[in-house]
Coordinates of C-alpha atoms and ligand atoms in Angstrom, one line a residue:
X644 CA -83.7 -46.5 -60.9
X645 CA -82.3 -45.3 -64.0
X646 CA -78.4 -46.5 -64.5
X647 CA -75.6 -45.0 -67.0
X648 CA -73.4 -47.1 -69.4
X649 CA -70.5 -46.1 -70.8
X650 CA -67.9 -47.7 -73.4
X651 CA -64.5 -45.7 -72.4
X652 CA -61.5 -45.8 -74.2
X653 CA -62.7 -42.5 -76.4
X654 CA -61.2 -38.9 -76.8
X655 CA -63.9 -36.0 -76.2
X656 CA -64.3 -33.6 -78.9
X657 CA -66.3 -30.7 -79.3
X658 CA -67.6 -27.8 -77.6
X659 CA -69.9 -27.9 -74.4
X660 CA -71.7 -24.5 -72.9
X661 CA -72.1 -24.6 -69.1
X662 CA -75.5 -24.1 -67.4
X663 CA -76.2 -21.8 -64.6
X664 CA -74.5 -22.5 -61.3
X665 CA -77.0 -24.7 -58.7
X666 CA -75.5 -23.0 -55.9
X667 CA -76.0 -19.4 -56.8
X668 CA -79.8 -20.0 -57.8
X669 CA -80.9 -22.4 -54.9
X670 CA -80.0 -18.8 -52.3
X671 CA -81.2 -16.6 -54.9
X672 CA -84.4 -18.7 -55.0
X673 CA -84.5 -18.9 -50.7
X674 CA -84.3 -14.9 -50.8
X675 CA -87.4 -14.0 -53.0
X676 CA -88.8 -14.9 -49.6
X677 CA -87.9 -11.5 -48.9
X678 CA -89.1 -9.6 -51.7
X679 CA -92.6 -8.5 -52.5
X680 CA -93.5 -8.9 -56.0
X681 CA -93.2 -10.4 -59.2
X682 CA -89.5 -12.4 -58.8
X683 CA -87.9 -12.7 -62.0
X684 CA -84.9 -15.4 -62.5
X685 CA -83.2 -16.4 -66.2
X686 CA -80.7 -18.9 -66.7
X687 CA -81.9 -21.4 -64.3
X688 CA -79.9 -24.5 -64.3
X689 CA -83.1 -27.5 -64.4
X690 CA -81.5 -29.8 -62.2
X691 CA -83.2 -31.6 -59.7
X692 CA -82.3 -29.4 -56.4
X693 CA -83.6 -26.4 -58.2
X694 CA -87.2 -28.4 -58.7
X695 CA -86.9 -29.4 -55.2
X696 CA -86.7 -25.6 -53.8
X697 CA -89.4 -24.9 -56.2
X698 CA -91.7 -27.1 -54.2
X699 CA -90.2 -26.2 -51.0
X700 CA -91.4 -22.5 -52.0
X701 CA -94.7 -23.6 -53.2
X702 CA -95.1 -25.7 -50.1
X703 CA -94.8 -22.4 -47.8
X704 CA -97.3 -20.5 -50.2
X705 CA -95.2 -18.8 -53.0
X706 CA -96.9 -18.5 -56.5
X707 CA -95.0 -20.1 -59.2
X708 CA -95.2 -19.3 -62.8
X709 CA -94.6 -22.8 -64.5
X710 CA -92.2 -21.3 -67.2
X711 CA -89.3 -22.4 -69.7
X712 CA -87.2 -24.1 -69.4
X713 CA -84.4 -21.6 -67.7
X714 CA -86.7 -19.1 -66.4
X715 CA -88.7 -18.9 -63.3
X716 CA -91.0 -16.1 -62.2
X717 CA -92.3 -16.5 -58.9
X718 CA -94.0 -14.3 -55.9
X719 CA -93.9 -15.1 -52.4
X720 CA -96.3 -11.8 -51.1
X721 CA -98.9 -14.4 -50.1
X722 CA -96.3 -16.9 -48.7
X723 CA -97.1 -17.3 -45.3
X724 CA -96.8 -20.9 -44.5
X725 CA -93.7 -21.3 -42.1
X726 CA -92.8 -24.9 -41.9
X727 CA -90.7 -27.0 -44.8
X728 CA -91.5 -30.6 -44.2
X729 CA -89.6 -33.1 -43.9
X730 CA -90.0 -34.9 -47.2
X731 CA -88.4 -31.9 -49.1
X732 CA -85.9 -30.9 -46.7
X733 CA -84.7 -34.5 -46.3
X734 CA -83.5 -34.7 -50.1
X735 CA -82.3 -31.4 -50.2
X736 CA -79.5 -29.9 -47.4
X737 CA -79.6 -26.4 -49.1
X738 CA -83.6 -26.4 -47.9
X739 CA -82.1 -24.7 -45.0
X740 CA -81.7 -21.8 -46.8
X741 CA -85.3 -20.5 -46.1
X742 CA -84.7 -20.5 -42.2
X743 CA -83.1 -16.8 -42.4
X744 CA -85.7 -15.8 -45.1
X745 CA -88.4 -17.1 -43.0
X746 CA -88.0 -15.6 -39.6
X747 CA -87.4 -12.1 -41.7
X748 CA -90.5 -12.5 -43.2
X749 CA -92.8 -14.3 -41.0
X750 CA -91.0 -13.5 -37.5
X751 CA -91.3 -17.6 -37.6
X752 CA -89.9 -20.4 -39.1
X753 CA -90.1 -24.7 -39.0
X754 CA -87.6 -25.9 -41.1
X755 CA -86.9 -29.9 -41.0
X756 CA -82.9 -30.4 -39.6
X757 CA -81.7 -31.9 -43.1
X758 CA -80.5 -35.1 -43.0
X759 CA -76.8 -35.4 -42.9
X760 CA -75.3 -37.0 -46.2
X761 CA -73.2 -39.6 -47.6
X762 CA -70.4 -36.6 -47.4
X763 CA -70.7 -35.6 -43.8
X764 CA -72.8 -34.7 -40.7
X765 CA -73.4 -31.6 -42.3
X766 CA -74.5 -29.5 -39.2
X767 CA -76.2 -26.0 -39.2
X768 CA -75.5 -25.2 -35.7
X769 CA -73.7 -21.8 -37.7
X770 CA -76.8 -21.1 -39.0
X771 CA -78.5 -21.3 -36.0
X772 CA -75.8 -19.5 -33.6
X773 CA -76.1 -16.7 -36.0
X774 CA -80.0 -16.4 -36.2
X775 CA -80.0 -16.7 -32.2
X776 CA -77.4 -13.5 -32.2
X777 CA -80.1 -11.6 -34.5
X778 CA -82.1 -12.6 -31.7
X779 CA -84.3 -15.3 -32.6
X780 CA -85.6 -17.8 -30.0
X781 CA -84.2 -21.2 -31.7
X782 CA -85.1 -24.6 -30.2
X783 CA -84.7 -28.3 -32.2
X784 CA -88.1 -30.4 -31.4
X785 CA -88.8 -33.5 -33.3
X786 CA -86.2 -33.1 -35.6
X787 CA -87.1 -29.8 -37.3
X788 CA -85.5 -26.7 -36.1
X789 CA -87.9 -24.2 -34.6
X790 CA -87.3 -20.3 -34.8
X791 CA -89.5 -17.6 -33.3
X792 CA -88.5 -13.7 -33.4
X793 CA -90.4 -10.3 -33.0
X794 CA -88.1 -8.0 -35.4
X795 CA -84.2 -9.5 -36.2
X796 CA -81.7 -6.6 -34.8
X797 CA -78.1 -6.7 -36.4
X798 CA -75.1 -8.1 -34.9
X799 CA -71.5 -8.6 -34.7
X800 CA -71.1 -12.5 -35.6
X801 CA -67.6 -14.3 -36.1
X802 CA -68.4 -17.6 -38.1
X803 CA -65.9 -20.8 -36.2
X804 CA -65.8 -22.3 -39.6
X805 CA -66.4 -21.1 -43.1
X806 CA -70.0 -21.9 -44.0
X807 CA -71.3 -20.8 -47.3
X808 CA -74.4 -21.2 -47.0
X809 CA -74.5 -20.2 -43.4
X810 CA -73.1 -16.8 -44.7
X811 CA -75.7 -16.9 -47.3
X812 CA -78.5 -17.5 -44.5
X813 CA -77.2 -15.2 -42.3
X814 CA -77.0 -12.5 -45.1
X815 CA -80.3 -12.6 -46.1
X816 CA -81.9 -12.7 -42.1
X817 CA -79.6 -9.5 -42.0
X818 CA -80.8 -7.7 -45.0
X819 CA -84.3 -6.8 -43.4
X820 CA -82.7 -7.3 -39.6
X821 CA -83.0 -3.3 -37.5
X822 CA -79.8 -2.0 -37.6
X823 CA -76.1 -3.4 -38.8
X824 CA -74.7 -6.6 -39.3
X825 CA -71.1 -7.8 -39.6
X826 CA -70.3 -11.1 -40.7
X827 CA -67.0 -12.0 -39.6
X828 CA -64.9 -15.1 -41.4
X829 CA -67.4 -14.8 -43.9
X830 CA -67.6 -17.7 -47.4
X831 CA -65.9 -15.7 -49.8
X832 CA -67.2 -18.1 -52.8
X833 CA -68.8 -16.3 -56.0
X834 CA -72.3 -17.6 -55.2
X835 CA -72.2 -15.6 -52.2
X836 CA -71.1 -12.4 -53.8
X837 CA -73.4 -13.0 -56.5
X838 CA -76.1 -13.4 -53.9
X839 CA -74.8 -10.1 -52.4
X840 CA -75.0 -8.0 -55.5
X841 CA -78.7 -9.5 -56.5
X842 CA -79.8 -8.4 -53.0
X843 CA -78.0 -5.3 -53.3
X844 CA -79.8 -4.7 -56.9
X845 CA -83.0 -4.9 -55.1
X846 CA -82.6 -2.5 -52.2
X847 CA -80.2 -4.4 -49.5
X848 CA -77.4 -2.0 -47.9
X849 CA -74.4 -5.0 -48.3
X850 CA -70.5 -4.3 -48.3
X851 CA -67.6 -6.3 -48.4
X852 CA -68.7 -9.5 -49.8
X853 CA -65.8 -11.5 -51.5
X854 CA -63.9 -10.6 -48.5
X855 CA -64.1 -12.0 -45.3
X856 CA -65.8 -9.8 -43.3
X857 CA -69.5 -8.7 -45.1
X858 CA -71.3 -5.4 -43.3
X859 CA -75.4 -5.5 -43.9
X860 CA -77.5 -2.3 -42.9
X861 CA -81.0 -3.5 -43.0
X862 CA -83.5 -2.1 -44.2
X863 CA -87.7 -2.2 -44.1
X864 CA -88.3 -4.0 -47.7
X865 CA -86.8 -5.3 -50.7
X866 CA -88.0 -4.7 -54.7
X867 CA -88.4 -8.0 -56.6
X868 CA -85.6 -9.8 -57.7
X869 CA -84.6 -9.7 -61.6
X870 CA -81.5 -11.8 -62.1
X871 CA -79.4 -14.0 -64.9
X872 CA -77.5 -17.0 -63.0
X873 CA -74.3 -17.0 -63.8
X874 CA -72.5 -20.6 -64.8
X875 CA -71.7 -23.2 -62.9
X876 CA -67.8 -23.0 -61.8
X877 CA -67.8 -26.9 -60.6
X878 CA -69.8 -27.8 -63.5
X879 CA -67.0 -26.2 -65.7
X880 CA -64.7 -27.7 -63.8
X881 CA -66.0 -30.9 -64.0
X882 CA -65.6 -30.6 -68.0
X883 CA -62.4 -29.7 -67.9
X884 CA -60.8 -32.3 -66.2
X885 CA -63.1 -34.8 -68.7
X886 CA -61.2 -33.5 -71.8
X887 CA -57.7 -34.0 -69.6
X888 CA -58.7 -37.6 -68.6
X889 CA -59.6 -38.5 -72.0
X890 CA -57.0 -36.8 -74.1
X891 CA -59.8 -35.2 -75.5
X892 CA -59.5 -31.5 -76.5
X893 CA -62.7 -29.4 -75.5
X894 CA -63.6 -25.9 -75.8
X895 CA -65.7 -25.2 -72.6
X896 CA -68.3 -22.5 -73.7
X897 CA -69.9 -19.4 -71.5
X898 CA -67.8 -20.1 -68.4
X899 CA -66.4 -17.6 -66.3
X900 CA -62.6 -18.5 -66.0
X901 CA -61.7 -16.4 -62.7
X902 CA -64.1 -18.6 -61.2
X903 CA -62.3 -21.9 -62.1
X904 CA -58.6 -20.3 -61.7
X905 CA -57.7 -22.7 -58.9
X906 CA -58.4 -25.9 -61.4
X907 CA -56.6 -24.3 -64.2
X908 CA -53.3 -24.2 -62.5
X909 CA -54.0 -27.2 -60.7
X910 CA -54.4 -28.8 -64.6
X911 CA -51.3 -26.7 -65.8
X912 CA -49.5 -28.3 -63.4
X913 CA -50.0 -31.3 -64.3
X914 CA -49.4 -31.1 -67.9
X915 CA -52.5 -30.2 -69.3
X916 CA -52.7 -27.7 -71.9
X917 CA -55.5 -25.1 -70.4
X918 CA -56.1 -22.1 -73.2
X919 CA -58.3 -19.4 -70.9
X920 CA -60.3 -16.6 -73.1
X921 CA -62.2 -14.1 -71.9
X922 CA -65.7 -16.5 -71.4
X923 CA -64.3 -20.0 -72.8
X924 CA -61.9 -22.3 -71.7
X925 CA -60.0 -24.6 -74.2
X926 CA -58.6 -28.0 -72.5
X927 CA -56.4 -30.7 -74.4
X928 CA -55.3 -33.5 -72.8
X929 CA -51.8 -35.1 -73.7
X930 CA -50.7 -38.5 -72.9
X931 CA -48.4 -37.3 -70.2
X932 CA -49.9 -36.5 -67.2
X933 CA -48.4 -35.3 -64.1
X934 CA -49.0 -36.2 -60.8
X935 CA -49.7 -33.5 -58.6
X936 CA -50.9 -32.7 -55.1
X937 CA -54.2 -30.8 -54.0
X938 CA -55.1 -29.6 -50.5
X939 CA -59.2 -28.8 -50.6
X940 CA -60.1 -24.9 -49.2
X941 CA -62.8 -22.4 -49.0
X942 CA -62.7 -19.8 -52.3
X943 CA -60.6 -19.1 -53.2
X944 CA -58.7 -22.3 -52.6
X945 CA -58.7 -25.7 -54.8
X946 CA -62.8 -26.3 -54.3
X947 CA -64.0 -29.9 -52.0
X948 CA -66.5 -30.1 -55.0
X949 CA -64.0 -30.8 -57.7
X950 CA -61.8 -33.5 -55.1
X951 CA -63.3 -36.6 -56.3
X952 CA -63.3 -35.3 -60.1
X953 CA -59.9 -34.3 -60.1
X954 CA -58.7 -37.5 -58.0
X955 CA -59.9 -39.8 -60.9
X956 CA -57.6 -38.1 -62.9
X957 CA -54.7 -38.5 -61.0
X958 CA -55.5 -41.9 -61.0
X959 CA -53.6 -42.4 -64.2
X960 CA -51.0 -39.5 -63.2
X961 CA -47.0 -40.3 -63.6
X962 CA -46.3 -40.9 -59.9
X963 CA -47.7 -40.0 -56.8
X964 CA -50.2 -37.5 -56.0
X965 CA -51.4 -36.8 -52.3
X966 CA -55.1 -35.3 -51.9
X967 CA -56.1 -34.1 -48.6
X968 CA -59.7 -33.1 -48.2
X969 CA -60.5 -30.9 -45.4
X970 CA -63.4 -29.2 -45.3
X971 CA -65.6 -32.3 -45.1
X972 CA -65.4 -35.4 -43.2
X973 CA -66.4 -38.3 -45.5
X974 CA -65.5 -36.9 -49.2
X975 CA -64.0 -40.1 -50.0
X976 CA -67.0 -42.5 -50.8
X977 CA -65.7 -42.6 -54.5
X978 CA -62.3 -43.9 -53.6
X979 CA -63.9 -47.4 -53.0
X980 CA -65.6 -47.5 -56.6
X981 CA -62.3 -46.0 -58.2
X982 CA -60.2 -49.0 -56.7
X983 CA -62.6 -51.3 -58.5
X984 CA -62.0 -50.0 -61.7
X985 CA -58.3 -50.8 -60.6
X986 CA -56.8 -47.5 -59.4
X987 CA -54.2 -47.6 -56.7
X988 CA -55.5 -45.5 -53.9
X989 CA -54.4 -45.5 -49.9
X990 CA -56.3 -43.7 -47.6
X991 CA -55.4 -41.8 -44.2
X992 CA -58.0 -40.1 -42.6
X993 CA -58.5 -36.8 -44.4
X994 CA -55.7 -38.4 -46.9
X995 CA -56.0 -39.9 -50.1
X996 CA -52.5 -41.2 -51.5
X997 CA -52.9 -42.1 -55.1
X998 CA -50.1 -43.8 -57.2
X999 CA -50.7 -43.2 -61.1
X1000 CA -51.8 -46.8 -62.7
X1001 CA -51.4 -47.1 -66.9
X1002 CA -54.9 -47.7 -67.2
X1003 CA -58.4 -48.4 -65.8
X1004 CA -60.7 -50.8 -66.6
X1005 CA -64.6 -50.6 -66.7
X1006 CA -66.9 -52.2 -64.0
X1007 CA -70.2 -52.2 -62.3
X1008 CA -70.5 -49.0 -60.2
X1009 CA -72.0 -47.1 -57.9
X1010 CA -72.8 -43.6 -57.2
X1011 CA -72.9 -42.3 -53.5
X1012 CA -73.1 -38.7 -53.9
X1013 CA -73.3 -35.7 -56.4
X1014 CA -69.5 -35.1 -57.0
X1015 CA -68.5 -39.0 -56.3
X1016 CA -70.8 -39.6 -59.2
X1017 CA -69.0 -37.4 -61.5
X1018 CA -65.7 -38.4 -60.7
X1019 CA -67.1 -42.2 -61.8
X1020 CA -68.3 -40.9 -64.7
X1021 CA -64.9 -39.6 -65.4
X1022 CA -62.7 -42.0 -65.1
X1023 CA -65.5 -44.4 -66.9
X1024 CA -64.9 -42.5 -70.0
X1025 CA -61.3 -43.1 -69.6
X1026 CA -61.4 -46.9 -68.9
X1027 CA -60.9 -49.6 -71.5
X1028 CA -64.5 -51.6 -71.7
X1029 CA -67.7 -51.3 -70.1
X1030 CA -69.2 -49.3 -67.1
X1031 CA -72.6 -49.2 -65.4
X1032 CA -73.1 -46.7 -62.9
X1033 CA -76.1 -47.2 -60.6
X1034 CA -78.3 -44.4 -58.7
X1035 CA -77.5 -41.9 -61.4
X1036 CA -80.0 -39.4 -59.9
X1037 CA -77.4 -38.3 -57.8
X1038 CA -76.2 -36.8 -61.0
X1039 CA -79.2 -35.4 -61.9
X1040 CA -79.2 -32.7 -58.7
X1041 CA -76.4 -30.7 -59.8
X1042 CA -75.5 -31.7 -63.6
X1043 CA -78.1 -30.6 -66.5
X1044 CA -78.3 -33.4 -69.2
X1045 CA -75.1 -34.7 -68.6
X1046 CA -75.4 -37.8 -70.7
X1047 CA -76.5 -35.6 -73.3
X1048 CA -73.3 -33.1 -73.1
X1049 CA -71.1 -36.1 -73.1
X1050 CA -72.3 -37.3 -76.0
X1051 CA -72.7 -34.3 -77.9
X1052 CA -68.4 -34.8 -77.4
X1053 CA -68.1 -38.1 -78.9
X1054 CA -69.3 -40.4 -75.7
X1055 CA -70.5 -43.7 -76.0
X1056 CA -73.1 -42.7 -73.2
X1057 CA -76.4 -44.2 -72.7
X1058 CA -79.1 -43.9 -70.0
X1059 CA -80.9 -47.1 -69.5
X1060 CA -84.1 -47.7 -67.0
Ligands
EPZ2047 C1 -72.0 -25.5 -49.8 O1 -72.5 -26.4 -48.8 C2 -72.3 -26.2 -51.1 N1 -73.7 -26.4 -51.3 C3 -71.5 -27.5 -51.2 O2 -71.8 -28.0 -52.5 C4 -70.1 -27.3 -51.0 O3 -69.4 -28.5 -51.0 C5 -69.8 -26.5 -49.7 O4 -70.6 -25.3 -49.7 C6 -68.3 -26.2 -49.5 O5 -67.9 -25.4 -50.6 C7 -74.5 -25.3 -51.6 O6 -74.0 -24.2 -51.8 C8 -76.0 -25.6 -51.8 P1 -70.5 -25.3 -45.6 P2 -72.6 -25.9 -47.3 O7 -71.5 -24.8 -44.7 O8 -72.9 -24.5 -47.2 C9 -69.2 -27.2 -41.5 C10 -72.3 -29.6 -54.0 O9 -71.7 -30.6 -54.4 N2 -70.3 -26.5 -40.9 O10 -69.6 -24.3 -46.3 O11 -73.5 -26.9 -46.6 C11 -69.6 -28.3 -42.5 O12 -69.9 -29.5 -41.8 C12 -72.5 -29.3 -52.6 O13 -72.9 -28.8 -54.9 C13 -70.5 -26.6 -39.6 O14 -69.8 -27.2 -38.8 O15 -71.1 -26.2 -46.7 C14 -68.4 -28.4 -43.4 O16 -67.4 -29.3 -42.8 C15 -71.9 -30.4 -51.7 N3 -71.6 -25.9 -39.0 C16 -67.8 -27.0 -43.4 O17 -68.4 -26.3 -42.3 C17 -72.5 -25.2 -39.8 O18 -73.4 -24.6 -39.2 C18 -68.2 -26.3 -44.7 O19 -69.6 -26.4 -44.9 C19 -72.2 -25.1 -41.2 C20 -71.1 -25.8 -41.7

């Protein structure tokens, strides 16, 4: 298992370019189970989620193009193998994206219940309300979800809690359903609109994404997808609070700045100096650093995937900043590691309580999740001394080269088997 060392102490520097966003591609790559044809996709982050749907896809009978590095061209025509196993779904929750897909295809689907994570339960029963609405016959048997239809019709379906990738599902089951769809309480995150407008681009009759009621009128087939991922907002994100927690001053490159507006003010309210241009973001940490509260929320609210990021910079805040996270039950797995390293944290429930401390110091770690990872990563870089941080390839599903990009900025990063 490969592990990450890092000296901290050091000011980043530099200019970093954001890869494309994991969580647009991994629906964009579950719908080209709609299309027939020759599927077309640039700008694809390599990260390891994205190779893991790629197998999922070749598992149920797609034809992949082994291409470069950011493109993929794929056709699923001859796809007609219903199930994803176990051994794929199991490392990858987003597998559950092929479920709609499937049954709009195939009029059958077997997709593996993924495994909950270190971060929560993370149930599908959404998903599964939804696609039993568009009249699918859904049972759970042996721990993979089972789904039988002749023909999805449209419905009226109000979501209990935002899901975006039960939207997403339910969007794409909708776009060849018989008749209309509305999506009520919808995700209004720009991977779902951007999954919207692709679908649209290739024949699907979608409205109102981005708001919180989506309309679908389905129709009989869908052209090929041809698409350019758009950048990763939490990636971005992630970047920009690595300048602030290392006084560093970074110019984050081919980012889209609407899509990170609720960690710029976040940042600007805490003192750091955010410059926003019209596809770069410039960050410059000072030495005074504010402490500041954050309340996690659906888009366009202060995104769960940037909580344990951001909450290793408050660790060395003036004050006290309260975090609450509320989308997801367990989001807190870093706190544990972050106390090591000598931050003063208190949790309550959903609450984290975190009293600004002068410094951190470096120390054996461990990484539980993708985002947990990060934030340890961050406030390594910010330490004085030495940190190892074990099971790094929870890093490697959502962050392209990280240790790379780090160093490119002046880290004293290294990967070591
Ligand atoms: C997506 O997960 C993202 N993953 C997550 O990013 C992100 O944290 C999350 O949205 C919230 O923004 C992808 O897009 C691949 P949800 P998703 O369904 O769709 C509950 C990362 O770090 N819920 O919006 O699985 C659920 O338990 C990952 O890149 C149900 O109860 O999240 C959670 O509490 C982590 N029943 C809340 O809703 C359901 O059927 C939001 O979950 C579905 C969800």
């Amino acid at each position: 298992m490969d592990k990450i060392v890092i000296e901290g102490g050091r000011p980043l520097e530099g200019v970093v370019k954001i890869s494309g966003a994991k969580n647009a591609v991994l629906p964009i790559l579950a719908a080209t189970l709609l299309t027939r044809g020759r599927n077309i996709l640039e700008g694809v982050p390599k990260v390891r989620d994205v190779v893991t749907m790629i197998q999922l896809l070749k598992s149920l009978g797609a034809e992949v193009e082994s291409s470069s590095s950011e493109k993929i061209i794929l056709d699923t025509s001859c796809a007609e193998n219903p199930e994803a196993p176990y051994d794929l779904v199991s490392t990858m929750r987003a597998s559950c994206l092929v479920l709609g897909p499937l049954l709009a295809k195939l009029g059958r689907a077997r997709v593996s219940l993924p495994g909950g994570c270190a971060i929560g339960a993370r149930p599908i029963d959404l998903h599964i309300k939804g696609l039993e609405s568009m009249g699918a016959k859904v049972w759970l048997e042996q721990g993979y979800v089972h789904g039988v239809v002749d023909g999805l019709k449209g419905t009226q379906f109000y979501f209990d809690t935002v899901s975006v990738t039960g939207t997403a599902n339910l969007m794409m089951a909708a776009s060849l359903a018989a008749g209309k769809t509305i999506l009520e309480n919808a995700a209004k995150e720009p991977e779902v609109v951007f999954l919207a407008d692709i679908l649209n681009q290739s024949g699907a009759k979608i409205e109102g994404q981005g708001t919180d009621m989506i309309t679908i009128e389905g129709v009989s087939s869908l052209k090929p997808i041809e698409c350019r991922i758009f950048p990763d907002r939490i990636e971005a994100g992630t970047y920009m609070i690595a300048a602030a927690i290392t006084q560093g001053d970074v110019l984050i490159e081919n980012c889209i700045p609407h899509h990170v507006e609720p960690i710029t003010l976040k940042l600007q309210e805490a003192q750091v100096d955010v410059e926003v241009e019209k596809s770069s973001i410039r960050v410059r940490g000072g030495r005074f650093l504010s402490a500041v509260n954050a309340k996690t929320h659906p888009y366009p609210g202060f995104p769960t995937d940037i909580q344990a990021q951001f909450m290793a910079l408050m660790t060395l805040s003036r004050g006290q900043s309260i975090i609450m996270e509320k989308i997801f039950e367990n989001r807190f797995m870093h706190v544990a590691e972050l106390k090591r390293m000598g931050a003063d944290i208190s949790l309550d429930g959903h609450t984290a309580i975190i009293k600004g401390v002068q410094s951190l110091s470096g120390a054996r770690l461990m990484a539980t999740d993708l985002r947990a990872s990060a934030s340890l990563v961050l406030a390594a870089l910010a330490a004085k001394g030495q940190s190892i941080i074990s099971r790094v390839y929870h890093i490697d599903r959502g962050y392209v080269s990280m240790e790379k990009k780090l160093s490119a900025l002046g880290a004293r990063i290294k990967r070591v088997k």
